[in-house]
mmCIF file of C-alpha atoms in Angstrom:
data_model
loop_
_atom_site.group_PDB
_atom_site.id
_atom_site.type_symbol
_atom_site.label_atom_id
_atom_site.label_comp_id
_atom_site.label_asym_id
_atom_site.label_seq_id
_atom_site.Cartn_x
_atom_site.Cartn_y
_atom_site.Cartn_z
ATOM 1 C CA LEU A 25 -23.805 -23.436 -7.984
ATOM 2 C CA ALA A 26 -23.390 -20.875 -5.248
ATOM 3 C CA VAL A 27 -26.783 -19.255 -4.871
ATOM 4 C CA GLY A 28 -28.214 -16.523 -2.719
ATOM 5 C CA HIS A 29 -30.753 -13.894 -3.701
ATOM 6 C CA MET A 30 -33.626 -15.434 -5.723
ATOM 7 C CA GLU A 31 -32.001 -18.868 -5.576
ATOM 8 C CA HIS A 32 -35.366 -20.568 -6.038
ATOM 9 C CA LEU A 33 -35.504 -19.248 -9.624
ATOM 10 C CA VAL A 34 -32.041 -20.618 -10.377
ATOM 11 C CA ARG A 35 -32.981 -24.034 -8.958
ATOM 12 C CA ALA A 36 -36.286 -24.048 -10.854
ATOM 13 C CA TYR A 37 -34.537 -23.369 -14.145
ATOM 14 C CA PHE A 38 -31.428 -25.569 -13.838
ATOM 15 C CA GLY A 39 -32.812 -28.356 -11.639
ATOM 16 C CA ASP A 40 -30.265 -31.073 -11.040
ATOM 17 C CA GLY A 41 -28.540 -30.310 -14.354
ATOM 18 C CA ARG A 42 -29.654 -33.429 -16.240
ATOM 19 C CA LYS A 43 -31.198 -31.475 -19.107
ATOM 20 C CA TRP A 44 -27.775 -29.839 -19.580
ATOM 21 C CA ARG A 45 -25.990 -33.211 -19.344
ATOM 22 C CA ILE A 46 -24.188 -32.202 -16.145
ATOM 23 C CA ARG A 47 -24.674 -32.864 -12.422
ATOM 24 C CA LEU A 48 -25.397 -29.776 -10.345
ATOM 25 C CA GLU A 49 -25.133 -29.249 -6.622
ATOM 26 C CA TYR A 50 -26.137 -26.059 -4.874
ATOM 27 C CA PHE A 51 -24.521 -24.130 -2.065
ATOM 28 C CA GLN A 52 -26.858 -21.673 -0.348
ATOM 29 C CA GLU A 53 -24.948 -18.621 0.863
ATOM 30 C CA GLU A 54 -26.371 -17.441 4.170
ATOM 31 C CA ARG A 55 -24.617 -14.123 3.612
ATOM 32 C CA PRO A 56 -22.848 -12.903 0.462
ATOM 33 C CA LEU A 57 -19.347 -14.385 0.256
ATOM 34 C CA GLY A 58 -18.145 -12.467 -2.803
ATOM 35 C CA THR A 59 -17.098 -13.941 -6.122
ATOM 36 C CA VAL A 60 -14.758 -16.583 -4.656
ATOM 37 C CA GLY A 61 -15.460 -16.692 -0.910
ATOM 38 C CA VAL A 62 -17.628 -19.776 -1.351
ATOM 39 C CA LEU A 63 -14.513 -21.685 -2.445
ATOM 40 C CA GLY A 64 -13.306 -21.554 1.158
ATOM 41 C CA MET A 65 -16.260 -23.779 2.029
ATOM 42 C CA LEU A 66 -15.308 -26.486 -0.524
ATOM 43 C CA ARG A 67 -12.633 -28.299 1.428
ATOM 44 C CA GLY A 68 -13.684 -31.777 0.258
ATOM 45 C CA THR A 69 -13.179 -31.235 -3.480
ATOM 46 C CA ARG A 70 -9.976 -32.575 -5.015
ATOM 47 C CA GLY A 71 -9.815 -31.116 -8.503
ATOM 48 C CA PRO A 72 -9.857 -27.626 -9.898
ATOM 49 C CA VAL A 73 -13.012 -25.561 -9.639
ATOM 50 C CA LEU A 74 -14.389 -23.590 -12.562
ATOM 51 C CA VAL A 75 -15.818 -20.249 -11.427
ATOM 52 C CA VAL A 76 -18.117 -18.466 -13.872
ATOM 53 C CA ASN A 77 -19.962 -15.240 -13.177
ATOM 54 C CA GLY A 78 -23.692 -15.670 -13.680
ATOM 55 C CA ASP A 79 -24.093 -12.553 -15.808
ATOM 56 C CA ILE A 80 -22.137 -13.513 -18.905
ATOM 57 C CA LEU A 81 -22.875 -15.179 -22.224
ATOM 58 C CA THR A 82 -20.058 -17.161 -23.799
ATOM 59 C CA ASN A 83 -19.377 -20.134 -26.013
ATOM 60 C CA LEU A 84 -15.998 -20.865 -24.434
ATOM 61 C CA ASN A 85 -15.048 -24.541 -24.312
ATOM 62 C CA PHE A 86 -14.903 -25.079 -20.546
ATOM 63 C CA GLY A 87 -13.500 -28.610 -20.791
ATOM 64 C CA LYS A 88 -10.563 -27.395 -22.853
ATOM 65 C CA LEU A 89 -10.029 -24.515 -20.412
ATOM 66 C CA VAL A 90 -9.786 -26.817 -17.392
ATOM 67 C CA LYS A 91 -7.454 -29.163 -19.261
ATOM 68 C CA THR A 92 -5.199 -26.240 -20.245
ATOM 69 C CA HIS A 93 -5.167 -25.054 -16.619
ATOM 70 C CA GLN A 94 -4.153 -28.485 -15.360
ATOM 71 C CA GLN A 95 -1.464 -28.993 -18.009
ATOM 72 C CA ALA A 96 0.057 -25.593 -17.200
ATOM 73 C CA ARG A 97 0.017 -26.417 -13.464
ATOM 74 C CA ASN A 98 -1.369 -22.981 -12.666
ATOM 75 C CA LEU A 99 -2.714 -22.123 -9.259
ATOM 76 C CA ILE A 100 -5.223 -19.778 -10.908
ATOM 77 C CA THR A 101 -6.049 -19.343 -14.595
ATOM 78 C CA LEU A 102 -7.993 -16.219 -15.505
ATOM 79 C CA VAL A 103 -9.720 -16.081 -18.865
ATOM 80 C CA VAL A 104 -9.265 -12.656 -20.414
ATOM 81 C CA CYS A 105 -10.258 -11.092 -23.707
ATOM 82 C CA ARG A 106 -9.210 -8.026 -25.635
ATOM 83 C CA ARG A 107 -11.520 -5.034 -25.438
ATOM 84 C CA GLU A 108 -11.435 -1.489 -26.721
ATOM 85 C CA VAL A 109 -12.989 1.261 -24.658
ATOM 86 C CA PRO A 110 -13.915 4.359 -26.641
ATOM 87 C CA ILE A 111 -13.354 7.772 -25.069
ATOM 88 C CA ASP A 112 -16.075 10.148 -26.264
ATOM 89 C CA PHE A 113 -13.913 13.247 -25.896
ATOM 90 C CA GLY A 114 -10.672 14.704 -27.129
ATOM 91 C CA VAL A 115 -7.905 13.753 -24.709
ATOM 92 C CA VAL A 116 -5.203 16.304 -23.997
ATOM 93 C CA GLU A 117 -1.801 15.393 -22.585
ATOM 94 C CA PRO A 118 -0.168 18.503 -21.098
ATOM 95 C CA ASP A 119 3.453 18.816 -20.124
ATOM 96 C CA ALA A 120 4.619 20.011 -16.689
ATOM 97 C CA HIS A 121 4.286 23.683 -17.739
ATOM 98 C CA GLY A 122 0.742 23.521 -19.147
ATOM 99 C CA GLY A 123 1.872 23.187 -22.749
ATOM 100 C CA ILE A 124 0.091 20.645 -24.919
ATOM 101 C CA ARG A 125 2.265 17.629 -25.659
ATOM 102 C CA ARG A 126 -0.410 15.680 -27.471
ATOM 103 C CA TYR A 127 -4.059 15.962 -28.475
ATOM 104 C CA LEU A 128 -5.961 12.763 -29.268
ATOM 105 C CA GLU A 129 -9.464 13.038 -30.693
ATOM 106 C CA LYS A 130 -11.752 10.337 -29.288
ATOM 107 C CA PRO A 131 -9.080 7.695 -28.705
ATOM 108 C CA ARG A 132 -9.789 4.043 -27.949
ATOM 109 C CA ASP A 133 -8.053 2.446 -24.969
ATOM 110 C CA ARG A 134 -7.138 -1.211 -25.441
ATOM 111 C CA HIS A 135 -7.081 -3.612 -22.510
ATOM 112 C CA LEU A 136 -7.116 -7.266 -21.581
ATOM 113 C CA VAL A 137 -10.202 -7.613 -19.386
ATOM 114 C CA SER A 138 -11.311 -10.355 -17.047
ATOM 115 C CA THR A 139 -14.252 -12.311 -18.464
ATOM 116 C CA GLY A 140 -15.488 -13.504 -15.072
ATOM 117 C CA ILE A 141 -14.271 -17.028 -15.876
ATOM 118 C CA VAL A 142 -11.503 -18.541 -13.783
ATOM 119 C CA VAL A 143 -10.139 -21.963 -12.887
ATOM 120 C CA VAL A 144 -8.919 -22.334 -9.309
ATOM 121 C CA SER A 145 -6.745 -25.209 -8.118
ATOM 122 C CA PRO A 146 -7.245 -26.841 -4.710
ATOM 123 C CA ASP A 147 -4.103 -25.167 -3.325
ATOM 124 C CA ALA A 148 -5.539 -21.728 -4.156
ATOM 125 C CA ARG A 149 -8.653 -22.546 -2.186
ATOM 126 C CA ARG A 150 -6.448 -22.914 0.893
ATOM 127 C CA LEU A 151 -5.763 -19.164 0.644
ATOM 128 C CA ILE A 152 -9.416 -18.508 1.543
ATOM 129 C CA ARG A 153 -10.518 -18.803 5.157
ATOM 130 C CA ARG A 154 -13.719 -20.744 5.733
ATOM 131 C CA GLY A 155 -16.667 -18.335 5.687
ATOM 132 C CA GLU A 156 -14.540 -15.400 4.498
ATOM 133 C CA ALA A 157 -16.140 -12.988 2.060
ATOM 134 C CA LEU A 158 -13.617 -12.579 -0.760
ATOM 135 C CA ASN A 159 -13.648 -11.325 -4.336
ATOM 136 C CA LEU A 160 -11.534 -12.668 -7.177
ATOM 137 C CA PRO A 161 -9.148 -9.692 -7.436
ATOM 138 C CA ASP A 162 -8.251 -10.155 -3.748
ATOM 139 C CA LEU A 163 -7.557 -13.870 -4.210
ATOM 140 C CA VAL A 164 -5.410 -13.145 -7.261
ATOM 141 C CA GLU A 165 -3.417 -10.552 -5.283
ATOM 142 C CA ARG A 166 -2.866 -13.024 -2.410
ATOM 143 C CA ALA A 167 -1.581 -15.645 -4.816
ATOM 144 C CA ILE A 168 0.696 -13.188 -6.626
ATOM 145 C CA ARG A 169 2.174 -11.954 -3.314
ATOM 146 C CA ARG A 170 3.017 -15.578 -2.486
ATOM 147 C CA GLY A 171 4.781 -16.011 -5.846
ATOM 148 C CA GLU A 172 2.241 -18.542 -7.133
ATOM 149 C CA ARG A 173 1.499 -19.319 -10.792
ATOM 150 C CA VAL A 174 -1.367 -17.035 -11.739
ATOM 151 C CA LYS A 175 -1.793 -16.895 -15.492
ATOM 152 C CA ALA A 176 -4.038 -15.153 -17.986
ATOM 153 C CA LEU A 177 -5.444 -17.146 -20.879
ATOM 154 C CA VAL A 178 -6.399 -14.856 -23.760
ATOM 155 C CA SER A 179 -9.604 -16.145 -25.314
ATOM 156 C CA ARG A 180 -11.089 -15.483 -28.725
ATOM 157 C CA ALA A 181 -14.363 -17.167 -27.790
ATOM 158 C CA PHE A 182 -17.530 -15.103 -27.866
ATOM 159 C CA TRP A 183 -18.045 -13.282 -24.566
ATOM 160 C CA LEU A 184 -20.625 -10.723 -23.508
ATOM 161 C CA ASP A 185 -21.189 -9.259 -20.054
ATOM 162 C CA ILE A 186 -24.978 -9.155 -19.692
ATOM 163 C CA GLY A 187 -25.173 -7.230 -16.438
ATOM 164 C CA ARG A 188 -26.698 -4.161 -18.133
ATOM 165 C CA PRO A 189 -30.232 -4.194 -19.592
ATOM 166 C CA ASP A 190 -29.119 -3.376 -23.165
ATOM 167 C CA ASP A 191 -26.496 -6.117 -23.159
ATOM 168 C CA TYR A 192 -28.998 -8.587 -21.694
ATOM 169 C CA ALA A 193 -31.454 -7.783 -24.508
ATOM 170 C CA SER A 194 -28.665 -8.302 -27.059
ATOM 171 C CA ALA A 195 -27.805 -11.659 -25.491
ATOM 172 C CA GLN A 196 -31.428 -12.803 -25.663
ATOM 173 C CA GLN A 197 -31.599 -11.893 -29.352
ATOM 174 C CA LEU A 198 -28.316 -13.675 -30.104
ATOM 175 C CA VAL A 199 -29.399 -16.891 -28.393
ATOM 176 C CA GLU A 200 -32.810 -16.815 -30.096
ATOM 177 C CA ARG A 201 -31.233 -16.309 -33.526
ATOM 178 C CA HIS A 202 -28.254 -18.646 -33.081
ATOM 179 C CA PRO A 203 -28.928 -21.162 -30.286
ATOM 180 C CA GLU A 204 -26.407 -23.585 -31.761
ATOM 181 C CA ARG A 205 -23.598 -21.147 -30.870
ATOM 182 C CA PHE A 206 -24.392 -21.222 -27.156
ATOM 183 C CA LEU A 207 -26.185 -24.437 -26.211
ATOM 184 C CA PRO A 208 -24.486 -27.819 -25.987
ATOM 185 C CA ARG A 209 -25.806 -30.523 -28.258
ATOM 186 C CA GLY A 210 -28.888 -31.942 -26.663
ATOM 187 C CA GLY A 211 -29.190 -28.959 -24.303
ATOM 188 C CA ARG A 212 -32.157 -26.647 -24.099
#
């Protein structure tokens, strides 16, 4: 886990990972390196790295994701999901002369959005200079410019961004009511 601000709380909660049936190692960022900059420091790892933002709740099968990434031989696999964004107003589409071409009352825009979950192959990590602060969109753009295989995997798994207080409260309620949906067997 790449940790920085308040890392002692993360370490206190997750420990060495045994209670989650995984092995955890920590990387202390001396300065913020962005969402993927820390990968430039991981030169000794051979396999793909799973990057997961810390402010999401999901029940995605990570093992299946990594296997799919490897089988597809992608440099980067981004997990995306479908989302609708409501517009609270009537949207007007004028023509070049100020005439109204179309009027849409409170439309909903549909998009594929990044879930903050990505698998990065070792070759992609070579695109990041050691110690460079870099965010995921910048790494994806570098790889695309080089003609590399960067693919989106559309997921139907549950996913919730919990970076806002209301969404965080919803996530807490969901996990309390349905822990079996989010915790691995034997996990706490």
